[in-house]
Amino acid sequence: MLTILAAGSVFFPGLFLLSKQCLKSIPALRWSEGDAVIVSARLVSSVQAVMASSAGYIISSSCKDIIEDHWLTSSYILFAVPYFVYDIYAMFMCYWYKLRVKGHEEASAAPQRMSSAMTSYLRREFLMVLHHVVMVTVCFPVSVFWRQGRGDYFQGVMFMAELSTPSVCLGKILIQYKQQHTLLHKVNGALMLITFFICRVLLFPYLYYVYGYASIPFYMVPLSVPWHCNLGAALLMAPQLYWFSLICRGALRLFTGSSRSQRPRSSIATSKEQQTD
């Protein structure tokens, strides 16, 4: 267990540092520190999403029933939980460099502004930071210890919710380089809208349907499962519905062209700025 946790603790920050150094050092790129940090953070989030989705597919496709145990489930949870700790730091660094670009702060003023930037970051990204903290302090022990190896199919399907993350990250990078006008940005926005709806909004209705398949009518499933399962599902789904509403608003502006007469950062991925990995 400790070995897998240690591996995740090294892998995600290490990949971030390696990517940042490469983007700054490769002669053909020579990116600034801020650009390298922001793109590297998106890259690590996308890599984690691909790994989680792959693990989820392997688990869910291997389970012959919804209760069956699969060795990869707890192993990947242990490996991935350090990512959420790292990502809180990575998100702050992205926010910090964006502030410095906007305000053109001098390097000498950085220490004095760091504390105010941290406060502003926690206020602006409160929901995402809370999501990450809950993943580490609640979902991690529940998934590894309380489940006792049961319901790995459900866990595998939940891993595949990360399928929407790469398109979110790409959208943010396109905005960073002012590519909102491109076809790629619109195609990526449509892909994010579809994948987020399927993988996150429909996630819990699907899990309820599978739980009661061939034995319990769908509308009776919430009355048949323990109350704490319903509470957990509601708490996890609430922010997904909030983020999806932001995506829909951004999509409406993007595809109706009304964004030209409104704020410039009104793209679909901007509306999802609070969503992470």
Short mmCIF file of C-alpha atoms in Angstrom, two decimals:
data_model
loop_
_atom_site.label_atom_id
_atom_site.label_comp_id
_atom_site.label_asym_id
_atom_site.label_seq_id
_atom_site.Cartn_x
_atom_site.Cartn_y
_atom_site.Cartn_z
CA MET A 1 0.00 0.00 0.00
CA LEU A 2 2.69 2.50 1.01
CA THR A 3 4.73 1.60 -2.07
CA ILE A 4 1.84 2.44 -4.40
CA LEU A 5 1.13 5.69 -2.54
CA ALA A 6 4.81 6.62 -2.80
CA ALA A 7 4.82 5.84 -6.52
CA GLY A 8 1.89 8.18 -7.12
CA SER A 9 3.48 10.85 -4.92
CA VAL A 10 6.57 10.77 -7.14
CA PHE A 11 4.94 10.24 -10.53
CA PHE A 12 2.53 13.19 -10.75
CA PRO A 13 4.76 15.96 -9.34
CA GLY A 14 7.71 14.42 -11.22
CA LEU A 15 5.83 14.48 -14.53
CA PHE A 16 4.87 18.10 -13.87
CA LEU A 17 8.45 19.16 -13.18
CA LEU A 18 9.81 17.19 -16.15
CA SER A 19 7.25 18.68 -18.53
CA LYS A 20 7.88 22.20 -17.24
CA GLN A 21 11.63 21.85 -17.61
CA CYS A 22 11.32 20.46 -21.14
CA LEU A 23 9.03 23.27 -22.27
CA LYS A 24 11.50 25.81 -20.91
CA SER A 25 14.66 24.12 -22.17
CA ILE A 26 13.90 22.73 -25.63
CA PRO A 27 15.44 25.24 -28.10
CA ALA A 28 12.43 25.14 -30.42
CA LEU A 29 10.10 26.13 -27.57
CA ARG A 30 11.84 28.18 -24.84
CA TRP A 31 8.53 28.90 -23.11
CA SER A 32 8.29 31.25 -20.17
CA GLU A 33 7.96 29.91 -16.64
CA GLY A 34 4.28 30.83 -16.48
CA ASP A 35 3.35 29.24 -19.81
CA ALA A 36 5.33 26.11 -18.97
CA VAL A 37 3.62 25.77 -15.58
CA ILE A 38 0.10 26.18 -17.00
CA VAL A 39 0.56 23.77 -19.91
CA SER A 40 2.39 21.22 -17.74
CA ALA A 41 -0.46 21.24 -15.21
CA ARG A 42 -2.95 20.57 -18.02
CA LEU A 43 -0.75 17.78 -19.36
CA VAL A 44 -0.56 16.01 -15.98
CA SER A 45 -4.33 16.30 -15.54
CA SER A 46 -4.87 14.78 -18.98
CA VAL A 47 -2.43 11.94 -18.30
CA GLN A 48 -4.19 11.15 -15.02
CA ALA A 49 -7.54 11.23 -16.81
CA VAL A 50 -6.37 8.79 -19.47
CA MET A 51 -4.91 6.47 -16.84
CA ALA A 52 -8.07 6.59 -14.70
CA SER A 53 -10.35 6.00 -17.69
CA SER A 54 -8.21 3.09 -18.88
CA ALA A 55 -8.22 1.54 -15.42
CA GLY A 56 -11.98 2.06 -15.20
CA TYR A 57 -12.57 0.35 -18.53
CA ILE A 58 -10.39 -2.63 -17.56
CA ILE A 59 -12.18 -2.99 -14.22
CA SER A 60 -15.74 -2.59 -15.48
CA SER A 61 -15.23 -4.83 -18.50
CA SER A 62 -13.57 -7.54 -16.41
CA CYS A 63 -16.21 -7.77 -13.67
CA LYS A 64 -18.77 -10.48 -14.37
CA ASP A 65 -21.14 -8.96 -11.84
CA ILE A 66 -21.44 -5.64 -10.03
CA ILE A 67 -20.11 -6.95 -6.72
CA GLU A 68 -17.01 -8.76 -7.99
CA ASP A 69 -13.60 -7.68 -6.68
CA HIS A 70 -10.79 -6.58 -9.02
CA TRP A 71 -7.19 -6.04 -7.88
CA LEU A 72 -6.74 -2.90 -10.00
CA THR A 73 -9.46 -0.94 -8.21
CA SER A 74 -7.78 -0.31 -4.86
CA SER A 75 -4.36 -0.22 -6.49
CA TYR A 76 -5.25 2.65 -8.78
CA ILE A 77 -7.03 4.55 -6.01
CA LEU A 78 -3.86 4.36 -3.91
CA PHE A 79 -1.76 5.46 -6.87
CA ALA A 80 -4.06 8.35 -7.84
CA VAL A 81 -4.88 9.88 -4.45
CA PRO A 82 -1.59 11.88 -4.34
CA TYR A 83 -2.65 13.49 -7.61
CA PHE A 84 -5.45 15.38 -5.88
CA VAL A 85 -3.01 16.77 -3.30
CA TYR A 86 -0.54 17.75 -6.03
CA ASP A 87 -3.30 19.27 -8.18
CA ILE A 88 -4.32 21.75 -5.47
CA TYR A 89 -0.76 23.10 -5.64
CA ALA A 90 -0.67 22.99 -9.45
CA MET A 91 -3.97 24.89 -9.74
CA PHE A 92 -2.64 27.58 -7.40
CA MET A 93 0.56 27.95 -9.44
CA CYS A 94 -1.54 28.38 -12.62
CA TYR A 95 -3.66 30.99 -10.86
CA TRP A 96 -0.57 32.75 -9.51
CA TYR A 97 1.09 33.10 -12.89
CA LYS A 98 -2.14 34.28 -14.48
CA LEU A 99 -2.35 37.02 -11.83
CA ARG A 100 1.23 38.08 -12.49
CA VAL A 101 0.56 38.34 -16.23
CA LYS A 102 -2.63 40.35 -15.69
CA GLY A 103 -1.14 42.71 -13.12
CA HIS A 104 2.43 42.79 -14.48
CA GLU A 105 3.70 42.40 -10.91
CA GLU A 106 7.40 42.78 -10.30
CA ALA A 107 9.26 39.75 -8.96
CA SER A 108 10.19 41.72 -5.83
CA ALA A 109 6.52 42.11 -4.97
CA ALA A 110 5.82 38.39 -5.23
CA PRO A 111 6.30 37.48 -1.54
CA GLN A 112 3.96 40.27 -0.41
CA ARG A 113 1.29 39.28 -2.93
CA MET A 114 1.53 35.53 -2.39
CA SER A 115 -0.69 35.49 0.69
CA SER A 116 -3.38 37.64 -0.94
CA ALA A 117 -3.17 35.48 -4.06
CA MET A 118 -3.69 32.37 -1.94
CA THR A 119 -6.76 33.89 -0.33
CA SER A 120 -8.14 34.94 -3.71
CA TYR A 121 -7.39 31.49 -5.15
CA LEU A 122 -9.21 29.67 -2.34
CA ARG A 123 -12.19 31.97 -2.72
CA ARG A 124 -12.36 31.63 -6.50
CA GLU A 125 -11.63 27.90 -6.68
CA PHE A 126 -13.37 26.95 -3.43
CA LEU A 127 -15.59 24.30 -4.99
CA MET A 128 -12.73 22.60 -6.83
CA VAL A 129 -10.42 22.68 -3.80
CA LEU A 130 -13.23 21.30 -1.64
CA HIS A 131 -13.79 18.56 -4.24
CA HIS A 132 -10.12 17.56 -4.06
CA VAL A 133 -10.05 17.64 -0.26
CA VAL A 134 -13.16 15.43 -0.08
CA MET A 135 -11.62 13.01 -2.58
CA VAL A 136 -8.59 12.57 -0.31
CA THR A 137 -10.22 12.67 3.14
CA VAL A 138 -13.55 10.92 2.43
CA CYS A 139 -13.66 9.10 -0.91
CA PHE A 140 -10.20 7.57 -0.51
CA PRO A 141 -10.80 5.81 2.85
CA VAL A 142 -14.35 4.85 1.85
CA SER A 143 -13.21 3.32 -1.44
CA VAL A 144 -10.18 1.49 -0.06
CA PHE A 145 -11.26 0.42 3.44
CA TRP A 146 -15.01 0.73 3.95
CA ARG A 147 -16.04 -1.00 0.69
CA GLN A 148 -14.12 -4.15 1.63
CA GLY A 149 -13.59 -5.01 -2.04
CA ARG A 150 -17.28 -4.89 -2.99
CA GLY A 151 -18.79 -2.99 -5.90
CA ASP A 152 -15.67 -2.70 -8.03
CA TYR A 153 -17.80 -2.43 -11.17
CA PHE A 154 -19.29 0.81 -9.84
CA GLN A 155 -15.85 2.12 -8.96
CA GLY A 156 -14.57 1.29 -12.44
CA VAL A 157 -17.44 3.17 -14.09
CA MET A 158 -16.75 6.16 -11.84
CA PHE A 159 -13.11 6.17 -12.96
CA MET A 160 -14.32 6.62 -16.54
CA ALA A 161 -15.89 9.96 -15.57
CA GLU A 162 -12.40 11.35 -16.21
CA LEU A 163 -12.95 10.97 -19.97
CA SER A 164 -14.15 14.58 -20.08
CA THR A 165 -10.97 16.02 -18.54
CA PRO A 166 -8.62 16.09 -21.59
CA SER A 167 -11.05 18.24 -23.58
CA VAL A 168 -11.35 20.62 -20.62
CA CYS A 169 -7.57 20.94 -20.45
CA LEU A 170 -7.22 21.47 -24.20
CA GLY A 171 -9.88 24.17 -24.08
CA LYS A 172 -7.97 26.05 -21.40
CA ILE A 173 -4.75 25.86 -23.41
CA LEU A 174 -6.50 27.14 -26.54
CA ILE A 175 -7.84 30.08 -24.54
CA GLN A 176 -4.39 30.75 -23.11
CA TYR A 177 -3.05 31.17 -26.64
CA LYS A 178 -6.15 33.10 -27.82
CA GLN A 179 -7.38 30.43 -30.21
CA GLN A 180 -11.07 30.80 -29.39
CA HIS A 181 -11.83 31.64 -33.02
CA THR A 182 -10.49 28.35 -34.40
CA LEU A 183 -12.45 25.32 -35.55
CA LEU A 184 -10.45 23.20 -33.12
CA HIS A 185 -11.81 25.23 -30.21
CA LYS A 186 -15.41 24.71 -31.34
CA VAL A 187 -14.95 21.00 -32.01
CA ASN A 188 -13.25 20.57 -28.64
CA GLY A 189 -16.05 22.52 -26.95
CA ALA A 190 -18.70 20.27 -28.46
CA LEU A 191 -16.71 17.20 -27.44
CA MET A 192 -16.42 18.47 -23.88
CA LEU A 193 -20.15 19.14 -23.69
CA ILE A 194 -20.97 15.61 -24.88
CA THR A 195 -18.39 13.76 -22.79
CA PHE A 196 -19.19 15.70 -19.62
CA PHE A 197 -22.90 15.00 -19.99
CA ILE A 198 -22.41 11.29 -20.66
CA CYS A 199 -19.58 10.59 -18.23
CA ARG A 200 -20.54 12.82 -15.31
CA VAL A 201 -24.19 13.93 -15.47
CA LEU A 202 -25.55 10.52 -16.51
CA LEU A 203 -23.08 8.67 -14.28
CA PHE A 204 -25.19 8.19 -11.16
CA PRO A 205 -28.51 7.54 -12.96
CA TYR A 206 -26.67 4.80 -14.86
CA LEU A 207 -25.23 3.32 -11.67
CA TYR A 208 -28.68 3.28 -10.08
CA TYR A 209 -30.07 1.61 -13.19
CA VAL A 210 -27.37 -1.10 -13.15
CA TYR A 211 -27.89 -1.72 -9.44
CA GLY A 212 -31.57 -2.47 -9.92
CA TYR A 213 -31.32 -4.12 -13.33
CA ALA A 214 -33.67 -7.14 -13.71
CA SER A 215 -34.64 -7.08 -10.04
CA ILE A 216 -35.74 -3.61 -8.90
CA PRO A 217 -37.64 -0.96 -10.89
CA PHE A 218 -35.42 2.05 -11.54
CA TYR A 219 -37.59 4.45 -9.53
CA MET A 220 -37.40 2.12 -6.51
CA VAL A 221 -33.61 1.88 -6.42
CA PRO A 222 -33.05 5.01 -4.26
CA LEU A 223 -35.44 3.51 -1.70
CA SER A 224 -33.58 0.19 -1.74
CA VAL A 225 -30.01 1.34 -1.16
CA PRO A 226 -28.64 2.58 2.20
CA TRP A 227 -29.30 6.25 2.95
CA HIS A 228 -25.61 7.10 3.10
CA CYS A 229 -25.17 5.82 -0.47
CA ASN A 230 -27.90 8.19 -1.66
CA LEU A 231 -26.31 11.03 0.31
CA GLY A 232 -22.88 10.35 -1.14
CA ALA A 233 -24.24 10.18 -4.68
CA ALA A 234 -26.14 13.45 -4.20
CA LEU A 235 -23.08 15.25 -2.82
CA LEU A 236 -20.88 14.01 -5.66
CA MET A 237 -23.42 14.81 -8.37
CA ALA A 238 -24.29 18.32 -7.17
CA PRO A 239 -21.05 19.98 -8.33
CA GLN A 240 -21.21 18.06 -11.61
CA LEU A 241 -24.62 19.58 -12.33
CA TYR A 242 -23.32 23.03 -11.42
CA TRP A 243 -20.29 22.69 -13.71
CA PHE A 244 -22.46 21.30 -16.49
CA SER A 245 -24.74 24.34 -16.26
CA LEU A 246 -21.67 26.54 -16.76
CA ILE A 247 -20.63 24.45 -19.75
CA CYS A 248 -24.08 24.81 -21.31
CA ARG A 249 -24.01 28.57 -20.85
CA GLY A 250 -20.57 28.73 -22.43
CA ALA A 251 -21.68 26.48 -25.27
CA LEU A 252 -24.67 28.70 -25.97
CA ARG A 253 -22.45 31.76 -26.23
CA LEU A 254 -19.84 29.94 -28.30
CA PHE A 255 -22.17 28.49 -30.91
CA THR A 256 -24.58 31.42 -31.18
CA GLY A 257 -21.76 33.91 -31.60
CA SER A 258 -23.11 36.15 -28.87
CA SER A 259 -19.76 36.04 -27.14
CA ARG A 260 -18.49 38.77 -29.50
CA SER A 261 -20.79 41.31 -27.91
CA GLN A 262 -20.19 40.06 -24.39
CA ARG A 263 -17.09 39.30 -22.38
CA PRO A 264 -14.15 37.97 -24.41
CA ARG A 265 -13.50 34.97 -22.19
CA SER A 266 -16.91 33.44 -22.80
CA SER A 267 -15.88 30.21 -24.44
CA ILE A 268 -17.12 26.81 -23.39
CA ALA A 269 -13.86 25.86 -21.72
CA THR A 270 -13.69 29.22 -19.86
CA SER A 271 -17.05 28.47 -18.34
CA LYS A 272 -15.54 25.25 -17.07
CA GLU A 273 -12.50 27.05 -15.58
CA GLN A 274 -13.28 25.63 -12.13
CA GLN A 275 -13.39 22.03 -13.32
CA THR A 276 -10.15 19.99 -13.05
CA ASP A 277 -8.91 16.16 -13.82
#
